[in-house]
Amino acid sequence: MADENQASKSGRSWLVAALPLIVFLVLAGIFYKQLAAGGSTSDLPSVLIGREAPRTELPALEGLREAGVQVPAFSFELFKGKVSLVNVWASWCAPCRQEHPLLVELGKADNVQIIGLNYKDKNENALRFLGQLGNPYDAVGVDNNGRGAIEWGVYGVPETFIIGPQGKIIHKHVGPLTPQAMQQTILPIIEKAKSDIAG
């Protein structure tokens, strides 16, 4: 009887010791499968893909002007009939600063409107950020309490969404945009969405 108890304890302690390795191998298998299929950890699935964008209404970033006119607020109405890129950003976010030149460059093109969701930021800091680095945004909404980001299922900043002309989310990119992500993923999706309007 004592031998059976000892064997049972030995078996359980082996399982407890092996559990972290088993979990690691399962996770490694999932990541490998995603990478082998051409996926990226930046392109995480979202329950919102294929659904209508949240009808989030956020106030404008007061004092942000283009040609002397206040830049509009964040509204679902902006998405109708256009291809839009929604970028969740903050002045305190170092990766946002890293990706910003790519957004400024994209903002020079006429093929997409860029809408900013300014997340838990101070108004003066957000204005200073855009004043120093340039403003790529056609509209900016201020999300002081983070409610808007929750509606969009945001994990953290920066995140970027592409919205089709019917107001549906067609892509989500988690983390800072990179030149590679822009060339291989973001720009082709924008171009396809644009051709869907023409078609």
Short mmCIF file of C-alpha atoms in Angstrom, two decimals:
data_model
loop_
_atom_site.label_atom_id
_atom_site.label_comp_id
_atom_site.label_asym_id
_atom_site.label_seq_id
_atom_site.Cartn_x
_atom_site.Cartn_y
_atom_site.Cartn_z
CA MET A 1 0.00 0.00 0.00
CA ALA A 2 2.82 2.37 0.88
CA ASP A 3 4.48 1.50 -2.44
CA GLU A 4 1.28 2.36 -4.33
CA ASN A 5 1.01 5.74 -2.56
CA GLN A 6 4.65 6.47 -3.28
CA ALA A 7 4.19 5.56 -6.97
CA SER A 8 1.08 7.75 -7.18
CA LYS A 9 2.90 10.75 -5.63
CA SER A 10 5.86 10.16 -7.94
CA GLY A 11 3.59 10.15 -11.00
CA ARG A 12 1.87 13.37 -9.93
CA SER A 13 5.13 15.19 -9.22
CA TRP A 14 6.43 14.18 -12.65
CA LEU A 15 3.27 15.63 -14.23
CA VAL A 16 3.57 18.87 -12.23
CA ALA A 17 7.23 19.18 -13.26
CA ALA A 18 6.42 18.52 -16.94
CA LEU A 19 3.38 20.83 -17.14
CA PRO A 20 5.32 24.06 -17.96
CA LEU A 21 7.16 22.23 -20.76
CA ILE A 22 3.89 20.90 -22.17
CA VAL A 23 2.31 24.37 -22.12
CA PHE A 24 5.41 25.87 -23.78
CA LEU A 25 5.36 23.25 -26.54
CA VAL A 26 1.67 23.82 -27.25
CA LEU A 27 2.17 27.61 -27.48
CA ALA A 28 5.29 27.18 -29.62
CA GLY A 29 3.28 24.96 -31.95
CA ILE A 30 0.56 27.59 -32.30
CA PHE A 31 3.08 30.36 -33.06
CA TYR A 32 4.94 28.13 -35.53
CA LYS A 33 1.71 27.29 -37.33
CA GLN A 34 0.84 30.98 -37.61
CA LEU A 35 4.29 31.93 -38.91
CA ALA A 36 4.41 28.98 -41.31
CA ALA A 37 1.08 30.12 -42.73
CA GLY A 38 2.58 33.56 -43.37
CA GLY A 39 0.97 35.18 -40.36
CA SER A 40 2.50 37.70 -38.04
CA THR A 41 2.20 38.39 -34.35
CA SER A 42 1.22 41.93 -35.39
CA ASP A 43 -1.83 40.67 -37.26
CA LEU A 44 -3.80 39.27 -34.35
CA PRO A 45 -7.35 38.12 -34.96
CA SER A 46 -10.13 40.40 -33.79
CA VAL A 47 -13.78 39.61 -33.23
CA LEU A 48 -14.51 42.91 -34.98
CA ILE A 49 -13.05 41.86 -38.35
CA GLY A 50 -15.85 41.78 -40.90
CA ARG A 51 -18.21 43.66 -38.62
CA GLU A 52 -19.37 47.24 -38.72
CA ALA A 53 -16.97 49.58 -36.94
CA PRO A 54 -18.13 50.67 -33.49
CA ARG A 55 -20.27 53.80 -33.57
CA THR A 56 -17.82 55.62 -31.35
CA GLU A 57 -18.22 59.38 -31.04
CA LEU A 58 -15.25 61.25 -29.55
CA PRO A 59 -14.65 65.00 -29.23
CA ALA A 60 -12.11 66.73 -31.45
CA LEU A 61 -8.57 67.46 -30.30
CA GLU A 62 -9.23 71.10 -29.49
CA GLY A 63 -6.68 73.43 -31.08
CA LEU A 64 -5.60 71.02 -33.83
CA ARG A 65 -6.05 73.05 -37.01
CA GLU A 66 -5.36 72.57 -40.69
CA ALA A 67 -5.40 75.71 -42.86
CA GLY A 68 -6.92 77.59 -39.93
CA VAL A 69 -9.84 75.16 -39.55
CA GLN A 70 -10.38 72.85 -36.55
CA VAL A 71 -9.66 69.21 -37.50
CA PRO A 72 -12.92 67.23 -37.13
CA ALA A 73 -13.83 64.89 -34.28
CA PHE A 74 -14.00 61.07 -34.41
CA SER A 75 -17.32 59.84 -35.78
CA PHE A 76 -18.68 56.73 -37.50
CA GLU A 77 -20.09 58.99 -40.22
CA LEU A 78 -16.53 59.61 -41.45
CA PHE A 79 -16.24 56.02 -42.71
CA LYS A 80 -19.13 56.08 -45.19
CA GLY A 81 -18.02 55.59 -48.77
CA LYS A 82 -14.30 55.92 -47.98
CA VAL A 83 -11.38 53.68 -47.12
CA SER A 84 -10.13 54.72 -43.70
CA LEU A 85 -7.20 53.91 -41.49
CA VAL A 86 -7.90 54.34 -37.77
CA ASN A 87 -4.73 54.78 -35.72
CA VAL A 88 -4.80 54.55 -31.91
CA TRP A 89 -1.97 56.70 -30.56
CA ALA A 90 -0.71 58.80 -27.66
CA SER A 91 2.10 61.32 -27.21
CA TRP A 92 3.51 59.28 -24.28
CA CYS A 93 3.78 56.15 -26.46
CA ALA A 94 7.35 55.60 -27.76
CA PRO A 95 6.29 53.12 -30.51
CA CYS A 96 3.75 55.72 -31.72
CA ARG A 97 6.63 58.12 -32.32
CA GLN A 98 8.47 55.33 -34.15
CA GLU A 99 5.63 54.64 -36.60
CA HIS A 100 4.52 58.26 -37.06
CA PRO A 101 6.70 59.10 -40.11
CA LEU A 102 4.99 56.23 -41.98
CA LEU A 103 1.58 57.73 -41.20
CA VAL A 104 2.75 61.19 -42.29
CA GLU A 105 3.95 59.70 -45.60
CA LEU A 106 0.68 57.79 -46.06
CA GLY A 107 -1.24 60.98 -45.28
CA LYS A 108 0.25 62.63 -48.38
CA ALA A 109 -1.59 60.13 -50.60
CA ASP A 110 -5.26 60.56 -51.53
CA ASN A 111 -6.14 56.87 -51.40
CA VAL A 112 -7.09 56.69 -47.71
CA GLN A 113 -8.30 58.98 -44.93
CA ILE A 114 -6.43 58.66 -41.65
CA ILE A 115 -8.37 59.06 -38.43
CA GLY A 116 -6.64 59.27 -35.06
CA LEU A 117 -7.93 57.99 -31.74
CA ASN A 118 -5.88 59.85 -29.14
CA TYR A 119 -5.76 57.54 -26.13
CA LYS A 120 -5.58 58.81 -22.53
CA ASP A 121 -3.43 61.78 -23.43
CA LYS A 122 -3.13 65.38 -22.33
CA ASN A 123 -4.40 67.85 -24.90
CA GLU A 124 -1.26 70.01 -24.85
CA ASN A 125 1.02 66.97 -25.18
CA ALA A 126 -0.94 65.59 -28.14
CA LEU A 127 -0.79 68.99 -29.88
CA ARG A 128 2.95 69.25 -29.22
CA PHE A 129 3.50 65.71 -30.59
CA LEU A 130 1.70 66.54 -33.85
CA GLY A 131 3.30 69.97 -34.02
CA GLN A 132 6.78 68.44 -33.87
CA LEU A 133 6.23 65.34 -36.03
CA GLY A 134 3.50 66.46 -38.42
CA ASN A 135 -0.23 65.78 -38.55
CA PRO A 136 -1.27 62.93 -40.85
CA TYR A 137 -4.83 62.83 -39.48
CA ASP A 138 -7.96 63.98 -41.31
CA ALA A 139 -9.85 63.72 -38.00
CA VAL A 140 -8.81 63.11 -34.38
CA GLY A 141 -10.97 62.01 -31.47
CA VAL A 142 -9.90 62.44 -27.85
CA ASP A 143 -10.42 59.30 -25.73
CA ASN A 144 -9.60 60.61 -22.26
CA ASN A 145 -11.17 57.77 -20.28
CA GLY A 146 -10.34 54.90 -22.66
CA ARG A 147 -14.00 54.06 -23.37
CA GLY A 148 -13.52 54.41 -27.14
CA ALA A 149 -10.51 52.09 -27.12
CA ILE A 150 -12.55 49.48 -25.23
CA GLU A 151 -15.30 49.68 -27.85
CA TRP A 152 -12.67 49.03 -30.53
CA GLY A 153 -11.14 46.08 -28.63
CA VAL A 154 -7.76 47.79 -28.32
CA TYR A 155 -5.04 45.83 -26.47
CA GLY A 156 -2.64 48.79 -26.21
CA VAL A 157 -1.14 51.61 -28.23
CA PRO A 158 -0.39 51.83 -31.03
CA GLU A 159 -2.96 49.83 -32.96
CA THR A 160 -4.25 50.39 -36.45
CA PHE A 161 -7.48 49.36 -38.16
CA ILE A 162 -8.49 49.53 -41.81
CA ILE A 163 -12.15 50.30 -42.44
CA GLY A 164 -13.78 49.58 -45.78
CA PRO A 165 -16.19 51.93 -47.58
CA GLN A 166 -19.21 50.15 -46.06
CA GLY A 167 -17.95 51.02 -42.58
CA LYS A 168 -16.74 47.49 -41.80
CA ILE A 169 -13.40 46.64 -40.19
CA ILE A 170 -11.31 44.66 -42.67
CA HIS A 171 -7.93 44.53 -40.89
CA LYS A 172 -6.32 45.10 -37.49
CA HIS A 173 -2.59 45.62 -36.87
CA VAL A 174 -1.32 45.46 -33.29
CA GLY A 175 1.87 47.36 -32.41
CA PRO A 176 3.79 49.95 -34.39
CA LEU A 177 3.55 50.00 -38.15
CA THR A 178 6.79 49.14 -39.93
CA PRO A 179 7.89 49.73 -43.53
CA GLN A 180 7.55 45.98 -44.13
CA ALA A 181 4.00 45.87 -42.70
CA MET A 182 3.05 48.89 -44.80
CA GLN A 183 4.37 47.42 -48.04
CA GLN A 184 3.29 43.82 -47.55
CA THR A 185 -0.03 44.22 -45.72
CA ILE A 186 -1.45 47.70 -45.15
CA LEU A 187 -1.05 49.24 -48.63
CA PRO A 188 -2.31 46.14 -50.53
CA ILE A 189 -5.40 45.98 -48.29
CA ILE A 190 -6.06 49.68 -48.85
CA GLU A 191 -5.67 49.29 -52.63
CA LYS A 192 -8.03 46.29 -52.69
CA ALA A 193 -10.61 48.20 -50.66
CA LYS A 194 -10.27 51.16 -53.06
CA SER A 195 -10.82 48.88 -56.06
CA ASP A 196 -13.96 47.53 -54.35
CA ILE A 197 -15.35 51.08 -54.38
CA ALA A 198 -14.58 51.46 -58.08
CA GLY A 199 -15.99 47.99 -58.85
#
